[in-house]
Short mmCIF file of N, CA and C in Angstrom, two decimals:
data_model
loop_
_atom_site.label_atom_id
_atom_site.label_comp_id
_atom_site.label_asym_id
_atom_site.label_seq_id
_atom_site.Cartn_x
_atom_site.Cartn_y
_atom_site.Cartn_z
N MET M 1 -30.91 38.20 19.49
CA MET M 1 -31.95 39.15 19.13
C MET M 1 -31.35 40.56 19.06
N ILE M 2 -31.86 41.33 18.11
CA ILE M 2 -31.39 42.70 17.97
C ILE M 2 -32.35 43.66 18.68
N LYS M 3 -31.88 44.90 18.84
CA LYS M 3 -32.65 45.98 19.43
C LYS M 3 -32.66 47.11 18.40
N VAL M 4 -33.81 47.71 18.15
CA VAL M 4 -33.92 48.76 17.13
C VAL M 4 -34.31 50.07 17.81
N ASN M 5 -33.55 51.09 17.50
CA ASN M 5 -33.79 52.45 18.00
C ASN M 5 -34.15 53.35 16.82
N ILE M 6 -35.32 53.94 16.89
CA ILE M 6 -35.72 54.91 15.87
C ILE M 6 -35.85 56.26 16.55
N GLY M 7 -34.92 57.14 16.27
CA GLY M 7 -35.06 58.52 16.72
C GLY M 7 -34.18 58.97 17.85
N ARG M 8 -33.85 58.11 18.79
CA ARG M 8 -33.07 58.58 19.94
C ARG M 8 -31.66 58.92 19.51
N GLU M 9 -31.25 60.12 19.89
CA GLU M 9 -29.88 60.55 19.63
C GLU M 9 -29.26 60.97 20.95
N PRO M 10 -27.98 60.73 21.17
CA PRO M 10 -27.09 60.05 20.25
C PRO M 10 -27.46 58.57 20.11
N SER M 11 -26.90 57.95 19.08
CA SER M 11 -27.18 56.55 18.81
C SER M 11 -26.84 55.68 20.02
N LEU M 12 -27.54 54.58 20.13
CA LEU M 12 -27.35 53.67 21.26
C LEU M 12 -26.38 52.55 20.88
N SER M 13 -25.39 52.33 21.69
CA SER M 13 -24.40 51.29 21.44
C SER M 13 -25.07 49.92 21.52
N GLY M 14 -24.81 49.09 20.52
CA GLY M 14 -25.36 47.75 20.49
C GLY M 14 -26.77 47.66 19.91
N TRP M 15 -27.30 48.75 19.42
CA TRP M 15 -28.63 48.81 18.82
C TRP M 15 -28.50 49.08 17.33
N VAL M 16 -29.49 48.67 16.55
CA VAL M 16 -29.62 49.13 15.16
C VAL M 16 -30.27 50.50 15.27
N ASN M 17 -29.54 51.54 14.89
CA ASN M 17 -30.00 52.92 15.06
C ASN M 17 -30.49 53.50 13.75
N VAL M 18 -31.70 54.00 13.76
CA VAL M 18 -32.29 54.68 12.61
C VAL M 18 -32.57 56.10 13.06
N VAL M 19 -31.77 57.03 12.58
CA VAL M 19 -31.97 58.43 12.93
C VAL M 19 -32.61 59.09 11.73
N TRP M 20 -33.78 59.62 11.94
CA TRP M 20 -34.57 60.18 10.83
C TRP M 20 -35.08 61.55 11.21
N ARG M 21 -34.94 62.46 10.28
CA ARG M 21 -35.53 63.79 10.42
C ARG M 21 -36.28 64.08 9.14
N PRO M 22 -37.37 64.84 9.23
CA PRO M 22 -38.12 65.15 8.01
C PRO M 22 -37.26 65.76 6.92
N SER M 23 -36.22 66.49 7.29
CA SER M 23 -35.40 67.16 6.29
C SER M 23 -34.32 66.28 5.70
N ALA M 24 -33.89 65.25 6.43
CA ALA M 24 -32.80 64.41 5.92
C ALA M 24 -32.69 63.13 6.72
N HIS M 25 -32.33 62.07 6.05
CA HIS M 25 -32.02 60.81 6.73
C HIS M 25 -30.52 60.85 6.98
N SER M 26 -30.08 60.36 8.14
CA SER M 26 -28.67 60.53 8.44
C SER M 26 -28.14 59.42 9.34
N LEU M 27 -26.88 59.53 9.67
CA LEU M 27 -26.11 58.70 10.56
C LEU M 27 -26.01 57.24 10.12
N GLU M 28 -26.38 56.31 10.96
CA GLU M 28 -26.00 54.93 10.75
C GLU M 28 -26.76 54.22 9.64
N THR M 29 -27.93 54.69 9.29
CA THR M 29 -28.67 54.07 8.20
C THR M 29 -29.39 55.15 7.42
N GLN M 30 -29.52 54.94 6.13
CA GLN M 30 -30.23 55.89 5.28
C GLN M 30 -31.71 55.53 5.17
N ALA M 31 -32.12 54.44 5.80
CA ALA M 31 -33.50 53.97 5.68
C ALA M 31 -34.43 54.82 6.52
N PRO M 32 -35.56 55.23 5.96
CA PRO M 32 -36.57 55.88 6.80
C PRO M 32 -37.19 54.83 7.72
N PRO M 33 -37.86 55.25 8.79
CA PRO M 33 -38.36 54.28 9.76
C PRO M 33 -39.43 53.34 9.24
N TRP M 34 -40.02 53.62 8.10
CA TRP M 34 -41.02 52.70 7.55
C TRP M 34 -40.36 51.69 6.62
N SER M 35 -39.03 51.61 6.64
CA SER M 35 -38.28 50.61 5.88
C SER M 35 -37.05 50.23 6.71
N LEU M 36 -37.26 49.45 7.74
CA LEU M 36 -36.19 49.16 8.70
C LEU M 36 -35.20 48.12 8.17
N PRO M 37 -33.91 48.36 8.44
CA PRO M 37 -32.86 47.45 7.98
C PRO M 37 -32.65 46.29 8.95
N ALA M 38 -33.70 45.47 9.13
CA ALA M 38 -33.61 44.34 10.06
C ALA M 38 -34.47 43.20 9.53
N PRO M 39 -34.03 41.97 9.74
CA PRO M 39 -34.81 40.81 9.28
C PRO M 39 -36.13 40.65 10.06
N THR M 40 -37.08 40.03 9.43
CA THR M 40 -38.38 39.75 10.04
C THR M 40 -38.21 38.91 11.31
N GLY M 41 -38.87 39.31 12.39
CA GLY M 41 -38.86 38.55 13.63
C GLY M 41 -37.55 38.54 14.38
N SER M 42 -36.66 39.51 14.10
CA SER M 42 -35.31 39.47 14.67
C SER M 42 -35.12 40.37 15.89
N ALA M 43 -36.09 41.20 16.22
CA ALA M 43 -35.88 42.21 17.27
C ALA M 43 -36.60 41.84 18.56
N GLU M 44 -35.93 42.08 19.63
CA GLU M 44 -36.49 41.91 20.97
C GLU M 44 -37.34 43.14 21.33
N CYS M 45 -36.88 44.32 20.87
CA CYS M 45 -37.61 45.54 21.16
C CYS M 45 -37.34 46.57 20.07
N VAL M 46 -38.32 47.45 19.90
CA VAL M 46 -38.19 48.61 19.01
C VAL M 46 -38.56 49.83 19.84
N LEU M 47 -37.66 50.80 19.87
CA LEU M 47 -37.88 52.05 20.58
C LEU M 47 -38.08 53.14 19.53
N ILE M 48 -39.22 53.82 19.60
CA ILE M 48 -39.48 54.99 18.73
C ILE M 48 -39.59 56.17 19.68
N GLU M 49 -38.55 56.99 19.71
CA GLU M 49 -38.50 58.07 20.70
C GLU M 49 -38.42 59.43 20.03
N TRP M 50 -39.41 60.25 20.32
CA TRP M 50 -39.48 61.65 19.89
C TRP M 50 -39.32 61.81 18.38
N VAL M 51 -39.91 60.89 17.62
CA VAL M 51 -39.97 61.03 16.17
C VAL M 51 -41.37 60.70 15.64
N PHE M 52 -42.16 59.93 16.40
CA PHE M 52 -43.47 59.50 15.92
C PHE M 52 -44.38 60.69 15.61
N GLU M 53 -44.25 61.74 16.40
CA GLU M 53 -45.08 62.94 16.21
C GLU M 53 -44.72 63.70 14.93
N ARG M 54 -43.61 63.37 14.33
CA ARG M 54 -43.18 64.05 13.10
C ARG M 54 -43.56 63.28 11.84
N LEU M 55 -44.14 62.10 12.01
CA LEU M 55 -44.50 61.26 10.87
C LEU M 55 -45.93 61.54 10.41
N HIS M 56 -46.12 61.57 9.10
CA HIS M 56 -47.47 61.75 8.56
C HIS M 56 -48.34 60.60 9.08
N PRO M 57 -49.51 60.89 9.66
CA PRO M 57 -50.28 59.85 10.34
C PRO M 57 -50.77 58.72 9.45
N ARG M 58 -51.04 58.96 8.19
CA ARG M 58 -51.55 57.88 7.34
C ARG M 58 -50.45 57.21 6.53
N ARG M 59 -49.49 57.97 6.06
CA ARG M 59 -48.45 57.37 5.21
C ARG M 59 -47.27 56.84 6.03
N GLU M 60 -46.63 57.71 6.76
CA GLU M 60 -45.38 57.35 7.42
C GLU M 60 -45.58 56.64 8.76
N ALA M 61 -46.50 57.10 9.59
CA ALA M 61 -46.70 56.49 10.90
C ALA M 61 -47.22 55.06 10.78
N VAL M 62 -48.19 54.84 9.91
CA VAL M 62 -48.73 53.50 9.72
C VAL M 62 -47.64 52.56 9.22
N GLY M 63 -46.86 52.99 8.24
CA GLY M 63 -45.78 52.17 7.71
C GLY M 63 -44.72 51.87 8.76
N THR M 64 -44.43 52.84 9.60
CA THR M 64 -43.45 52.64 10.67
C THR M 64 -43.93 51.60 11.66
N LEU M 65 -45.20 51.68 12.05
CA LEU M 65 -45.76 50.68 12.97
C LEU M 65 -45.78 49.29 12.34
N GLN M 66 -46.11 49.21 11.06
CA GLN M 66 -46.10 47.92 10.36
C GLN M 66 -44.69 47.33 10.31
N GLU M 67 -43.70 48.19 10.08
CA GLU M 67 -42.31 47.72 10.07
C GLU M 67 -41.87 47.26 11.44
N ALA M 68 -42.25 47.99 12.48
CA ALA M 68 -41.91 47.57 13.84
C ALA M 68 -42.52 46.20 14.13
N LEU M 69 -43.77 46.01 13.74
CA LEU M 69 -44.44 44.72 13.92
C LEU M 69 -43.70 43.62 13.16
N ARG M 70 -43.25 43.93 11.95
CA ARG M 70 -42.54 42.94 11.13
C ARG M 70 -41.23 42.51 11.76
N VAL M 71 -40.43 43.46 12.26
CA VAL M 71 -39.10 43.10 12.76
C VAL M 71 -39.13 42.52 14.16
N LEU M 72 -40.19 42.76 14.92
CA LEU M 72 -40.27 42.23 16.28
C LEU M 72 -40.53 40.72 16.27
N ALA M 73 -39.89 40.04 17.17
CA ALA M 73 -40.17 38.63 17.40
C ALA M 73 -41.50 38.53 18.16
N PRO M 74 -42.17 37.40 18.11
CA PRO M 74 -43.39 37.24 18.90
C PRO M 74 -43.12 37.58 20.38
N GLY M 75 -43.99 38.41 20.95
CA GLY M 75 -43.81 38.86 22.33
C GLY M 75 -42.88 40.05 22.47
N GLY M 76 -42.27 40.49 21.34
CA GLY M 76 -41.38 41.65 21.37
C GLY M 76 -42.15 42.92 21.71
N VAL M 77 -41.43 43.90 22.24
CA VAL M 77 -42.03 45.13 22.75
C VAL M 77 -41.73 46.31 21.83
N LEU M 78 -42.79 47.03 21.47
CA LEU M 78 -42.65 48.34 20.82
C LEU M 78 -42.89 49.38 21.89
N ARG M 79 -41.98 50.35 22.00
CA ARG M 79 -42.12 51.47 22.95
C ARG M 79 -42.12 52.75 22.13
N VAL M 80 -43.19 53.53 22.25
CA VAL M 80 -43.30 54.82 21.58
C VAL M 80 -43.30 55.91 22.64
N VAL M 81 -42.39 56.87 22.47
CA VAL M 81 -42.29 58.03 23.37
C VAL M 81 -42.53 59.26 22.51
N THR M 82 -43.52 60.05 22.89
CA THR M 82 -43.88 61.23 22.12
C THR M 82 -44.44 62.30 23.04
N LEU M 83 -44.76 63.43 22.50
CA LEU M 83 -45.35 64.53 23.26
C LEU M 83 -46.75 64.14 23.72
N ASP M 84 -47.05 64.38 24.99
CA ASP M 84 -48.37 64.07 25.56
C ASP M 84 -49.25 65.32 25.44
N LEU M 85 -50.17 65.29 24.50
CA LEU M 85 -51.05 66.43 24.28
C LEU M 85 -51.83 66.79 25.54
N ASP M 86 -52.33 65.81 26.26
CA ASP M 86 -53.11 66.11 27.46
C ASP M 86 -52.28 66.83 28.52
N LYS M 87 -51.05 66.38 28.75
CA LYS M 87 -50.19 67.03 29.75
C LYS M 87 -49.90 68.48 29.36
N VAL M 88 -49.55 68.68 28.10
CA VAL M 88 -49.19 70.02 27.64
C VAL M 88 -50.40 70.96 27.70
N MET M 89 -51.56 70.49 27.26
CA MET M 89 -52.75 71.34 27.27
C MET M 89 -53.21 71.64 28.69
N GLU M 90 -53.10 70.68 29.58
CA GLU M 90 -53.47 70.94 30.98
C GLU M 90 -52.54 72.00 31.58
N ALA M 91 -51.26 71.88 31.31
CA ALA M 91 -50.32 72.88 31.81
C ALA M 91 -50.61 74.26 31.21
N TYR M 92 -50.97 74.29 29.93
CA TYR M 92 -51.31 75.56 29.29
C TYR M 92 -52.55 76.18 29.96
N ARG M 93 -53.58 75.37 30.16
CA ARG M 93 -54.82 75.87 30.79
C ARG M 93 -54.57 76.37 32.21
N ASN M 94 -53.62 75.76 32.90
CA ASN M 94 -53.32 76.13 34.29
C ASN M 94 -52.16 77.13 34.40
N ASP M 95 -51.73 77.69 33.25
CA ASP M 95 -50.62 78.64 33.21
C ASP M 95 -49.37 78.04 33.89
N ALA M 96 -49.10 76.77 33.59
CA ALA M 96 -47.98 76.07 34.22
C ALA M 96 -46.96 75.54 33.21
N LEU M 97 -47.01 76.00 31.98
CA LEU M 97 -46.05 75.52 30.98
C LEU M 97 -44.61 75.92 31.30
N ARG M 98 -44.45 77.00 32.04
CA ARG M 98 -43.12 77.51 32.35
C ARG M 98 -42.20 76.40 32.89
N GLN M 99 -42.77 75.48 33.66
CA GLN M 99 -41.97 74.41 34.28
C GLN M 99 -41.44 73.41 33.26
N PHE M 100 -42.05 73.31 32.08
CA PHE M 100 -41.73 72.24 31.15
C PHE M 100 -40.53 72.50 30.24
N GLY M 101 -40.27 73.71 29.88
CA GLY M 101 -39.26 73.94 28.85
C GLY M 101 -38.06 74.75 29.23
N ALA M 102 -38.00 75.25 30.45
CA ALA M 102 -36.90 76.16 30.82
C ALA M 102 -35.53 75.50 30.68
N ALA M 103 -35.40 74.23 31.08
CA ALA M 103 -34.10 73.55 30.95
C ALA M 103 -33.80 73.19 29.51
N ARG M 104 -34.83 72.89 28.74
CA ARG M 104 -34.66 72.50 27.34
C ARG M 104 -34.29 73.69 26.46
N TRP M 105 -34.91 74.83 26.75
CA TRP M 105 -34.69 76.04 25.95
C TRP M 105 -34.30 77.20 26.85
N PRO M 106 -33.07 77.14 27.42
CA PRO M 106 -32.66 78.21 28.35
C PRO M 106 -32.51 79.54 27.61
N GLY M 107 -32.72 80.60 28.37
CA GLY M 107 -32.45 81.93 27.83
C GLY M 107 -33.68 82.65 27.31
N TRP M 108 -34.67 81.96 26.83
CA TRP M 108 -35.84 82.67 26.30
C TRP M 108 -37.16 82.09 26.77
N TYR M 109 -37.21 80.79 27.02
CA TYR M 109 -38.48 80.11 27.27
C TYR M 109 -39.17 80.64 28.53
N SER M 110 -38.42 80.82 29.60
CA SER M 110 -39.02 81.24 30.86
C SER M 110 -39.71 82.58 30.76
N ASP M 111 -39.20 83.45 29.91
CA ASP M 111 -39.78 84.79 29.76
C ASP M 111 -40.83 84.88 28.67
N ALA M 112 -41.03 83.81 27.92
CA ALA M 112 -41.99 83.83 26.82
C ALA M 112 -43.43 83.74 27.35
N SER M 113 -44.35 84.22 26.54
CA SER M 113 -45.77 84.13 26.92
C SER M 113 -46.23 82.68 26.86
N PRO M 114 -47.31 82.33 27.55
CA PRO M 114 -47.82 80.96 27.48
C PRO M 114 -48.12 80.51 26.05
N CYS M 115 -48.59 81.40 25.20
CA CYS M 115 -48.86 81.02 23.81
C CYS M 115 -47.58 80.63 23.08
N ILE M 116 -46.51 81.38 23.30
CA ILE M 116 -45.22 81.07 22.66
C ILE M 116 -44.67 79.77 23.25
N GLN M 117 -44.80 79.56 24.54
CA GLN M 117 -44.35 78.31 25.15
C GLN M 117 -45.09 77.11 24.57
N LEU M 118 -46.42 77.23 24.45
CA LEU M 118 -47.21 76.14 23.86
C LEU M 118 -46.77 75.89 22.42
N SER M 119 -46.57 76.95 21.66
CA SER M 119 -46.13 76.80 20.27
C SER M 119 -44.79 76.09 20.18
N ALA M 120 -43.88 76.36 21.11
CA ALA M 120 -42.57 75.70 21.10
C ALA M 120 -42.74 74.19 21.24
N HIS M 121 -43.64 73.75 22.13
CA HIS M 121 -43.85 72.31 22.32
C HIS M 121 -44.53 71.67 21.11
N LEU M 122 -45.49 72.37 20.53
CA LEU M 122 -46.26 71.78 19.44
C LEU M 122 -45.57 71.89 18.09
N PHE M 123 -44.97 73.03 17.82
CA PHE M 123 -44.48 73.30 16.46
C PHE M 123 -42.97 73.43 16.35
N GLY M 124 -42.27 73.35 17.47
CA GLY M 124 -40.82 73.46 17.45
C GLY M 124 -40.38 74.89 17.68
N THR M 125 -39.07 75.05 17.73
CA THR M 125 -38.50 76.35 18.07
C THR M 125 -37.71 76.97 16.94
N GLY M 126 -37.38 76.17 15.94
CA GLY M 126 -36.51 76.68 14.88
C GLY M 126 -35.08 76.78 15.33
N ASP M 127 -34.75 76.21 16.48
CA ASP M 127 -33.39 76.27 17.03
C ASP M 127 -32.56 75.09 16.58
N GLY M 128 -32.42 74.89 15.28
CA GLY M 128 -31.60 73.80 14.78
C GLY M 128 -32.32 72.47 14.83
N PRO M 129 -31.55 71.38 14.84
CA PRO M 129 -32.16 70.05 14.71
C PRO M 129 -32.73 69.48 15.99
N THR M 130 -32.64 70.20 17.12
CA THR M 130 -33.03 69.60 18.39
C THR M 130 -34.50 69.25 18.46
N TYR M 131 -35.38 70.07 17.93
CA TYR M 131 -36.79 69.73 17.93
C TYR M 131 -37.47 70.53 16.83
N GLY M 132 -37.86 69.82 15.80
CA GLY M 132 -38.47 70.46 14.64
C GLY M 132 -39.96 70.63 14.75
N GLY M 133 -40.54 70.23 15.86
CA GLY M 133 -41.98 70.38 16.04
C GLY M 133 -42.74 69.15 15.61
N ALA M 134 -44.02 69.16 15.92
CA ALA M 134 -44.88 68.01 15.67
C ALA M 134 -45.76 68.24 14.45
N LEU M 135 -45.94 67.18 13.69
CA LEU M 135 -46.94 67.17 12.62
C LEU M 135 -48.27 66.71 13.21
N VAL M 136 -48.19 65.78 14.17
CA VAL M 136 -49.35 65.22 14.84
C VAL M 136 -49.03 65.14 16.33
N VAL M 137 -50.02 65.41 17.17
CA VAL M 137 -49.84 65.21 18.60
C VAL M 137 -50.86 64.17 19.06
N TYR M 138 -50.47 63.41 20.07
CA TYR M 138 -51.28 62.29 20.53
C TYR M 138 -51.63 62.46 22.00
N ASN M 139 -52.78 61.91 22.36
CA ASN M 139 -53.08 61.67 23.76
C ASN M 139 -53.04 60.16 23.96
N VAL M 140 -53.25 59.71 25.19
CA VAL M 140 -53.14 58.28 25.48
C VAL M 140 -54.07 57.46 24.61
N ALA M 141 -55.35 57.85 24.57
CA ALA M 141 -56.33 57.05 23.81
C ALA M 141 -55.97 56.98 22.33
N GLY M 142 -55.54 58.08 21.75
CA GLY M 142 -55.19 58.09 20.33
C GLY M 142 -53.99 57.24 20.00
N LEU M 143 -52.96 57.28 20.85
CA LEU M 143 -51.76 56.48 20.58
C LEU M 143 -52.04 55.00 20.81
N ILE M 144 -52.80 54.67 21.84
CA ILE M 144 -53.16 53.27 22.07
C ILE M 144 -53.98 52.75 20.89
N ARG M 145 -54.90 53.55 20.39
CA ARG M 145 -55.71 53.14 19.24
C ARG M 145 -54.83 52.91 18.01
N SER M 146 -53.85 53.78 17.77
CA SER M 146 -52.96 53.64 16.62
C SER M 146 -52.16 52.33 16.69
N LEU M 147 -51.61 52.01 17.85
CA LEU M 147 -50.83 50.77 17.98
C LEU M 147 -51.74 49.55 17.85
N GLY M 148 -52.92 49.60 18.43
CA GLY M 148 -53.86 48.49 18.31
C GLY M 148 -54.29 48.27 16.88
N ALA M 149 -54.55 49.35 16.14
CA ALA M 149 -54.96 49.23 14.74
C ALA M 149 -53.86 48.63 13.88
N ALA M 150 -52.60 48.82 14.29
CA ALA M 150 -51.47 48.27 13.53
C ALA M 150 -51.24 46.79 13.84
N GLY M 151 -51.94 46.25 14.85
CA GLY M 151 -51.79 44.84 15.15
C GLY M 151 -51.12 44.52 16.47
N PHE M 152 -50.71 45.53 17.21
CA PHE M 152 -50.09 45.28 18.52
C PHE M 152 -51.16 44.91 19.53
N VAL M 153 -50.78 44.09 20.50
CA VAL M 153 -51.70 43.65 21.54
C VAL M 153 -51.18 44.11 22.90
N SER M 154 -52.04 44.03 23.91
CA SER M 154 -51.68 44.44 25.27
C SER M 154 -51.06 45.83 25.27
N VAL M 155 -51.66 46.73 24.53
CA VAL M 155 -51.15 48.10 24.42
C VAL M 155 -51.57 48.88 25.66
N ARG M 156 -50.60 49.53 26.26
CA ARG M 156 -50.91 50.31 27.47
C ARG M 156 -49.88 51.41 27.68
N ARG M 157 -50.28 52.37 28.48
CA ARG M 157 -49.38 53.44 28.88
C ARG M 157 -48.38 52.88 29.87
N GLU M 158 -47.14 53.34 29.75
CA GLU M 158 -46.10 52.96 30.71
C GLU M 158 -45.61 54.20 31.45
N ARG M 159 -45.12 54.00 32.63
CA ARG M 159 -44.53 55.10 33.39
C ARG M 159 -43.09 55.29 32.93
N PRO M 160 -42.55 56.49 33.09
CA PRO M 160 -41.15 56.72 32.71
C PRO M 160 -40.21 55.73 33.40
N ASN M 161 -39.27 55.25 32.62
CA ASN M 161 -38.23 54.34 33.09
C ASN M 161 -38.76 52.99 33.57
N GLU M 162 -39.97 52.65 33.17
CA GLU M 162 -40.52 51.33 33.40
C GLU M 162 -40.88 50.74 32.05
N SER M 163 -40.76 49.43 31.92
CA SER M 163 -41.05 48.77 30.65
C SER M 163 -41.31 47.30 30.89
N ARG M 164 -42.03 46.68 29.97
CA ARG M 164 -42.20 45.23 30.00
C ARG M 164 -40.99 44.54 29.40
N CYS M 165 -40.09 45.31 28.78
CA CYS M 165 -38.88 44.75 28.17
C CYS M 165 -37.68 44.98 29.08
N GLU M 166 -37.04 43.90 29.46
CA GLU M 166 -35.91 44.01 30.37
C GLU M 166 -34.78 44.86 29.79
N VAL M 167 -34.53 44.75 28.50
CA VAL M 167 -33.46 45.53 27.86
C VAL M 167 -33.76 47.02 27.97
N ILE M 168 -34.99 47.42 27.73
CA ILE M 168 -35.35 48.84 27.85
C ILE M 168 -35.21 49.29 29.30
N ARG M 169 -35.66 48.50 30.24
CA ARG M 169 -35.52 48.87 31.66
C ARG M 169 -34.06 49.06 32.04
N ARG M 170 -33.21 48.22 31.49
CA ARG M 170 -31.78 48.23 31.85
C ARG M 170 -31.00 49.32 31.12
N GLU M 171 -31.34 49.58 29.84
CA GLU M 171 -30.47 50.42 29.01
C GLU M 171 -31.03 51.82 28.70
N ILE M 172 -32.30 52.07 28.92
CA ILE M 172 -32.90 53.34 28.51
C ILE M 172 -33.34 54.15 29.72
N ARG M 173 -32.95 55.40 29.77
CA ARG M 173 -33.44 56.37 30.74
C ARG M 173 -34.27 57.37 29.96
N ASP M 174 -35.55 57.43 30.26
CA ASP M 174 -36.43 58.34 29.53
C ASP M 174 -36.06 59.79 29.82
N ARG M 175 -36.18 60.62 28.77
CA ARG M 175 -35.87 62.04 28.88
C ARG M 175 -37.15 62.84 28.71
N TRP M 176 -37.14 64.03 29.23
CA TRP M 176 -38.27 64.97 29.08
C TRP M 176 -39.57 64.34 29.54
N THR M 177 -39.52 63.66 30.66
CA THR M 177 -40.69 62.93 31.15
C THR M 177 -41.83 63.86 31.56
N ASP M 178 -41.53 65.12 31.78
CA ASP M 178 -42.60 66.06 32.14
C ASP M 178 -43.63 66.21 31.03
N THR M 179 -43.23 66.06 29.78
CA THR M 179 -44.16 66.21 28.66
C THR M 179 -44.31 64.92 27.85
N SER M 180 -43.75 63.83 28.34
CA SER M 180 -43.74 62.57 27.57
C SER M 180 -45.02 61.77 27.73
N LEU M 181 -45.40 61.13 26.63
CA LEU M 181 -46.40 60.08 26.62
C LEU M 181 -45.65 58.82 26.21
N ILE M 182 -45.73 57.78 27.03
CA ILE M 182 -45.01 56.53 26.77
C ILE M 182 -46.03 55.41 26.67
N VAL M 183 -46.07 54.76 25.53
CA VAL M 183 -47.01 53.65 25.30
C VAL M 183 -46.24 52.47 24.75
N GLU M 184 -46.56 51.28 25.24
CA GLU M 184 -45.95 50.05 24.74
C GLU M 184 -47.02 49.09 24.26
N GLY M 185 -46.65 48.32 23.25
CA GLY M 185 -47.49 47.24 22.75
C GLY M 185 -46.63 46.03 22.46
N LEU M 186 -47.25 44.87 22.42
CA LEU M 186 -46.54 43.62 22.16
C LEU M 186 -46.90 43.07 20.79
N ARG M 187 -45.92 42.45 20.15
CA ARG M 187 -46.23 41.70 18.93
C ARG M 187 -46.87 40.39 19.33
N PRO M 188 -48.03 40.07 18.71
CA PRO M 188 -48.68 38.79 19.08
C PRO M 188 -47.81 37.59 18.72
#
């Protein structure tokens, strides 16, 4: 069985890596995530990390979920990691965003106003390819609904560094867990 990584950089050894940015497709495959270079039913798991929020919700995100469903074997796990709108908005309302981005954006984030900090999380920083911002942001209910509508079953929120897939538990360490929303679904 293969393992498919969409978005996580650097590429993962032993995985089919699809690195996609709105501005350019690059690295190991030129395929966008809605056209995965893997046979039907061949994947044990698909990881979509910090790219789902950049996909157009009707055209690209739906196609990406359909492709993940296609390449997963029955019982295979899709794991989506994206910005958690509820966490970020709660921190903004409580004037607590300062804790979320200081390590990610050293030198300016800690001194920025809460509005600028919120904008960095939602829309990006313009600081090169590290984070181009979100086209769509999700909360738990919205992301669970999206995966369920695509045909995934047993969709639920997962805690950082926990997974129903043994390979993900063994090989993946979640990053930026302070602002992450992690949801998994199974292929029926």
